mmCIF file of C-alpha atoms and ligand atoms in Angstrom:
data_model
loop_
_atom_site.group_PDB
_atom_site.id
_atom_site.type_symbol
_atom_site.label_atom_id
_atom_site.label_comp_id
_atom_site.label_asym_id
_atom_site.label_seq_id
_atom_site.Cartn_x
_atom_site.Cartn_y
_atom_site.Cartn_z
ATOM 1 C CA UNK A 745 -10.175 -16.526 20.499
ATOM 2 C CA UNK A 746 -12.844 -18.725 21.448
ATOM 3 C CA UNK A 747 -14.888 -21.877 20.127
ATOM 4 C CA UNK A 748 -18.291 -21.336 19.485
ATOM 5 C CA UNK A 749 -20.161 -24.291 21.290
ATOM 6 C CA UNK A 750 -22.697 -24.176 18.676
ATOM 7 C CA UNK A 751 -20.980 -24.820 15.419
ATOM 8 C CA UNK A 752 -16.994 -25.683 16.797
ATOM 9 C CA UNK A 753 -15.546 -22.616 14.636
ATOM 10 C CA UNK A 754 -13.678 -19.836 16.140
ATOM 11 C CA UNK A 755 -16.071 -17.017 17.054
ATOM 12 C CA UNK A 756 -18.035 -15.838 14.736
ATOM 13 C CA UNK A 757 -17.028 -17.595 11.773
ATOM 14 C CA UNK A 758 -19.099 -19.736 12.039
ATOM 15 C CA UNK A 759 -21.918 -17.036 10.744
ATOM 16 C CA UNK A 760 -23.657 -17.228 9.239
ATOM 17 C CA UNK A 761 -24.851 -20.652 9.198
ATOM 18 C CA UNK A 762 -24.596 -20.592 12.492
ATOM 19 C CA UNK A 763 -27.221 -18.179 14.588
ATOM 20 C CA UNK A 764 -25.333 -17.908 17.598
ATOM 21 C CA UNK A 765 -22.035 -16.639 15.211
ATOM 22 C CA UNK A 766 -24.079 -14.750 13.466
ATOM 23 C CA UNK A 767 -25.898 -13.411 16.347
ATOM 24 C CA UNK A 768 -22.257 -12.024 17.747
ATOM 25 C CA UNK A 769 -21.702 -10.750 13.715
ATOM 26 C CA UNK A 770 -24.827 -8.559 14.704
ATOM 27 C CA UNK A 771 -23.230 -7.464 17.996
ATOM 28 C CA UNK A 772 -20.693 -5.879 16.480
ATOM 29 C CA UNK A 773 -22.616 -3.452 14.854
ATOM 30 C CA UNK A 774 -24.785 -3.315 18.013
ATOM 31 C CA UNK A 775 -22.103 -2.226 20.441
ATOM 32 C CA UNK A 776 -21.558 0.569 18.350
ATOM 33 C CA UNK A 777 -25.376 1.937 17.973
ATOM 34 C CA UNK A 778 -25.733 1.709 21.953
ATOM 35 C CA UNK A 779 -22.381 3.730 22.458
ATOM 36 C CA UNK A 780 -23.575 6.010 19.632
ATOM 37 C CA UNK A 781 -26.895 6.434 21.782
ATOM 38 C CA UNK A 782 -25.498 7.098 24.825
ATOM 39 C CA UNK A 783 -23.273 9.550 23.565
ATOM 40 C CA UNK A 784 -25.641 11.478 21.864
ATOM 41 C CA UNK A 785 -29.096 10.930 23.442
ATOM 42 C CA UNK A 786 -27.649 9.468 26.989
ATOM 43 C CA UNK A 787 -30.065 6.377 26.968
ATOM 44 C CA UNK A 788 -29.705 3.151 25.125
ATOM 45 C CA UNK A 789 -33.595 2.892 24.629
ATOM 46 C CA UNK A 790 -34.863 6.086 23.134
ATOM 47 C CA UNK A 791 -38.362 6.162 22.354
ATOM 48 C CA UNK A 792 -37.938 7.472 18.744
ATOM 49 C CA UNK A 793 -35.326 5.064 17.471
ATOM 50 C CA UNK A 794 -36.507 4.399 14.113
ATOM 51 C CA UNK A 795 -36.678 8.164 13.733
ATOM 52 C CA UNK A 796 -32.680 8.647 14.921
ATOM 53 C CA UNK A 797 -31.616 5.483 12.616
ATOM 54 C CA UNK A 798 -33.482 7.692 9.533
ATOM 55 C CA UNK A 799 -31.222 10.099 10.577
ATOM 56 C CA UNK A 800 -28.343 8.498 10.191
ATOM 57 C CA UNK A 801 -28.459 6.780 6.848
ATOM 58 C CA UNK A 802 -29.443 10.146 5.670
ATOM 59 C CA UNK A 803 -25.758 11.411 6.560
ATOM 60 C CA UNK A 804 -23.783 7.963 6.661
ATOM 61 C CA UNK A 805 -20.484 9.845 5.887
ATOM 62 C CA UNK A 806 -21.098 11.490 9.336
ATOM 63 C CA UNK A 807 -20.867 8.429 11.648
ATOM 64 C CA UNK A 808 -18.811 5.533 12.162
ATOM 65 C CA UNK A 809 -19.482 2.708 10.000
ATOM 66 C CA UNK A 810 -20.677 0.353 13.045
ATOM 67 C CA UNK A 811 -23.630 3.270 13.357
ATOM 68 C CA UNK A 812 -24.466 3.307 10.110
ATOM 69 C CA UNK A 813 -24.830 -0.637 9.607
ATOM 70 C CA UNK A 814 -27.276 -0.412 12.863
ATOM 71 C CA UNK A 815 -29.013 2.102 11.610
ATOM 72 C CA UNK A 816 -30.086 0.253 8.327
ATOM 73 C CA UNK A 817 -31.034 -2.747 10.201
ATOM 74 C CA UNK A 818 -33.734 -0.824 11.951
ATOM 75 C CA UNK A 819 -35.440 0.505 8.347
ATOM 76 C CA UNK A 820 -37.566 -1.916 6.372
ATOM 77 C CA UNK A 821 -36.990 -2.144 2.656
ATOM 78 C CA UNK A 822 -39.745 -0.822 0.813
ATOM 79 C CA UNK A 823 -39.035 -3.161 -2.089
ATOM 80 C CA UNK A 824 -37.714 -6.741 -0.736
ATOM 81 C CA UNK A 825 -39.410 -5.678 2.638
ATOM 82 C CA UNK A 826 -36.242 -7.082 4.543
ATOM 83 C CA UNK A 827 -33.696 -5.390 6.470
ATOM 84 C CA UNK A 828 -32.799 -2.628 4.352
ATOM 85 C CA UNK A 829 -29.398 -2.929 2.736
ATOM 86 C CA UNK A 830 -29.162 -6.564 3.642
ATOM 87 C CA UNK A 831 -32.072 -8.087 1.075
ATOM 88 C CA UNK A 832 -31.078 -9.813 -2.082
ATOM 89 C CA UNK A 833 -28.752 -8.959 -4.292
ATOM 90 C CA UNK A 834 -32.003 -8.677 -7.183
ATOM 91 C CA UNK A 835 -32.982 -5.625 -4.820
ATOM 92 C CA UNK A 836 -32.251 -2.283 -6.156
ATOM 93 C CA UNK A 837 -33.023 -0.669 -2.997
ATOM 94 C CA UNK A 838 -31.109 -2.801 -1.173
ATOM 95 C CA UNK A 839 -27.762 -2.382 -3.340
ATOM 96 C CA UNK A 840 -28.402 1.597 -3.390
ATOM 97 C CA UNK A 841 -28.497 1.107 0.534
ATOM 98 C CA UNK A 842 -25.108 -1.110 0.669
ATOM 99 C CA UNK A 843 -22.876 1.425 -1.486
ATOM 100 C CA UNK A 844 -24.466 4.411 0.575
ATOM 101 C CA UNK A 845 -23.208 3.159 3.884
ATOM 102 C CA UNK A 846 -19.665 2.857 2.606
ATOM 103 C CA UNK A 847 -19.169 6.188 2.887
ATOM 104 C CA UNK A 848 -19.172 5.891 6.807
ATOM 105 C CA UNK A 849 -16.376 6.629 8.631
ATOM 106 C CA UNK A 850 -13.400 4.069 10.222
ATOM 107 C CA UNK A 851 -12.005 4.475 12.838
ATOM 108 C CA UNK A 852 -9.064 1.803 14.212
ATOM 109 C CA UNK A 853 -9.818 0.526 17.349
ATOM 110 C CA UNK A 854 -6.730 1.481 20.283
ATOM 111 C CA UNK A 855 -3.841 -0.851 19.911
ATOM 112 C CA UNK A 856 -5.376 -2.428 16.213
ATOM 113 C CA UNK A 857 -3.212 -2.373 13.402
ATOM 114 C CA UNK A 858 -3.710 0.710 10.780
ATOM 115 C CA UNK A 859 -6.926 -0.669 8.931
ATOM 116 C CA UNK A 860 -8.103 -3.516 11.056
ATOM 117 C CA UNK A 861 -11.495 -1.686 11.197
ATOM 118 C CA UNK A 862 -11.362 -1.139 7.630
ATOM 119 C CA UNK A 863 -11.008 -5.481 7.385
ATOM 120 C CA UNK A 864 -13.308 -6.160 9.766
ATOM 121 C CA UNK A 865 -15.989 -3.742 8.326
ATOM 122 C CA UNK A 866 -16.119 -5.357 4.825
ATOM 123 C CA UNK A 867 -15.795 -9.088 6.401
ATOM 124 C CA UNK A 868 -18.561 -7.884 8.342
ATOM 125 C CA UNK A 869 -20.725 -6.528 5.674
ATOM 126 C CA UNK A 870 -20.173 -9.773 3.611
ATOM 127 C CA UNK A 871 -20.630 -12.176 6.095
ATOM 128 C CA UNK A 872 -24.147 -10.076 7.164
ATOM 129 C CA UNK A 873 -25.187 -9.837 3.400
ATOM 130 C CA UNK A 874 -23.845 -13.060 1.511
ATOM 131 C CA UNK A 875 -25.893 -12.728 -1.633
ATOM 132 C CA UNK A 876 -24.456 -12.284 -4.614
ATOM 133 C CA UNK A 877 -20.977 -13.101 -2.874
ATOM 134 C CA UNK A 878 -18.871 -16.151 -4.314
ATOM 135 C CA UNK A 879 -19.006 -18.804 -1.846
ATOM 136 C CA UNK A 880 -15.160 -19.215 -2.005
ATOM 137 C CA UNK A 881 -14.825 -15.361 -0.494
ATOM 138 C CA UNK A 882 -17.492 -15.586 1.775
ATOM 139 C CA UNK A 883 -16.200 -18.401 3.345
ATOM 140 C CA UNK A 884 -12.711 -16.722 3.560
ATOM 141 C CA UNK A 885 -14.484 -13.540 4.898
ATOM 142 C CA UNK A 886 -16.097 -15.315 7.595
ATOM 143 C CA UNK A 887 -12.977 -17.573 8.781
ATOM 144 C CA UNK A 888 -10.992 -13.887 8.641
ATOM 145 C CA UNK A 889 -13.229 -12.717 11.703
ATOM 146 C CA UNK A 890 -12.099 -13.965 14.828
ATOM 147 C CA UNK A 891 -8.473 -13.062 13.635
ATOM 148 C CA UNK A 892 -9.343 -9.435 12.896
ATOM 149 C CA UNK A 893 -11.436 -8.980 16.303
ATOM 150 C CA UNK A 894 -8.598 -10.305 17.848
ATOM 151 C CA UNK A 895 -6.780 -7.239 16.842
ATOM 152 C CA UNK A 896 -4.550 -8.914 13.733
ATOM 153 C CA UNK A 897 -4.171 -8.426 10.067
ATOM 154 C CA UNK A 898 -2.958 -10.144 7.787
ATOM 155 C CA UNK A 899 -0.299 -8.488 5.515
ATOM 156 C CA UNK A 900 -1.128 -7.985 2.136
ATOM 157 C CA UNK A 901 1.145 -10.878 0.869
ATOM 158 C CA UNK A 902 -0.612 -13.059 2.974
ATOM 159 C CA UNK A 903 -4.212 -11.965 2.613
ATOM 160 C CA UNK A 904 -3.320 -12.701 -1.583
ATOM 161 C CA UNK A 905 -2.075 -16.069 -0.788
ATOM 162 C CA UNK A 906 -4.771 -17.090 1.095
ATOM 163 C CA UNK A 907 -7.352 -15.973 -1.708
ATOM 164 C CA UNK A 908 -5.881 -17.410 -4.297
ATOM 165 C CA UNK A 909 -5.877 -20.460 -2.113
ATOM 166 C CA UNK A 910 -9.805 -20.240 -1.420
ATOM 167 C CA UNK A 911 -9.853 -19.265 -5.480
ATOM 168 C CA UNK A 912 -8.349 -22.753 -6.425
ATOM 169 C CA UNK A 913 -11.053 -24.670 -4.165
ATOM 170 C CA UNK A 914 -8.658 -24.725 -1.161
ATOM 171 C CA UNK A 915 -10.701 -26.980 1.683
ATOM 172 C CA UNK A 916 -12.239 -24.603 4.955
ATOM 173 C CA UNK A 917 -9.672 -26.810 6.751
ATOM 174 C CA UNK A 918 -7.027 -25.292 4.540
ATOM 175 C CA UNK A 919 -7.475 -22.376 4.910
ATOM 176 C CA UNK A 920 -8.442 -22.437 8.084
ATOM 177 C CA UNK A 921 -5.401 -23.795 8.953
ATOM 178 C CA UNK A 922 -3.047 -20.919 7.259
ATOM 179 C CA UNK A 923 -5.522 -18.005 8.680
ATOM 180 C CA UNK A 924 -5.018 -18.921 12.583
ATOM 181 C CA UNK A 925 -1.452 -20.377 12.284
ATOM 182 C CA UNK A 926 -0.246 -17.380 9.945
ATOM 183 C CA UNK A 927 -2.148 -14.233 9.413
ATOM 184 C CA UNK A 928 -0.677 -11.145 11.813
ATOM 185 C CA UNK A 929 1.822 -13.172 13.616
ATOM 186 C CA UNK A 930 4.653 -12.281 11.302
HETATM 187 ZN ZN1 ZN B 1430 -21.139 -20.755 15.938
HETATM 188 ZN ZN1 ZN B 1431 -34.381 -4.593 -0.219
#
């Protein structure tokens, strides 16, 4: 893991107050639309992207879930006019979009823990779409990040401790401080 020299966390979690955390939030997603590209179309700069990222929300449960999240961020909302799926949480469209794209597929990276990529999708998701989100999980969502890129999960037991921590008002030190010291390295 590495410090961000912008906001001091542990990269990204410091998104997404932070643009340059939130910036490599946004890169997750993108690494997996220009792999998804060159797979299928053998260029990462296609001239009909739009088009391609209509066809892929249309059949979310056919791509992986990095795809799909890409895919939305290139379609305007037609009611909040944002980035479709990621407006406020007052915008029907939006929510329609956000349940939609769970139906896309995970798959665990080599050498990750079973359901890493499921953890690191939904941290993801909330971290990229806060509204409507408690600030007490968001803020455990984001400080979960750099852990789960990393390649570590926390085990169930812990994960519940640690929300019922942020739950109670627990500090960001606090938890901070039980996320990097204990989560995965049991
Ligand atoms: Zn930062
Ligand atoms: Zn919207």
């Amino acid at each position: 893991m590495r410090r961000c020299p912008e906001c001091e966390h542990w990269e990204p979690a410091g998104a997404p107050g932070c643009a340059r955390c939130a910036g490599l939030v946004d890169e997750i997603v993108e690494e997996g639309w220009r792999a998804f590209l060159m797979r299928e179309f053998g260029t990462t700069a296609p001239p009909d992207e739009r088009l391609i990222a209509e066809m892929v929300v249309d059949e979310p449960d056919k791509h992986p879930w990095r795809v799909v999240d890409a895919a939305y961020d290139r379609l305007t909302c037609a009611e909040c006019g944002g980035r479709l799926s990621r407006g406020p949480v007052t915008c029907a469209a939006c929510n329609l979009a956000n349940g939609f794209r769970y139906s896309a597929i995970e798959i665990d990276r080599p050498g990750v823990p079973p359901g890493n990529e499921h953890a690191l999708r939904v941290n993801v998701s909330v971290t990229r779409r806060p509204d409507g989100i408690s600030e007490s999980e968001v803020l455990l969502r984001r400080l979960s990040l750099p852990i789960l890129l990393d390649g570590l999960l926390p085990t169930t037991a812990q994960a519940q401790a640690t929300k019922a921590m942020a739950n109670d008002g627990a500090t960001e030190a606090e938890l901070a401080a039980v996320v990097y010291a204990e989560w995965g390295r049991v």
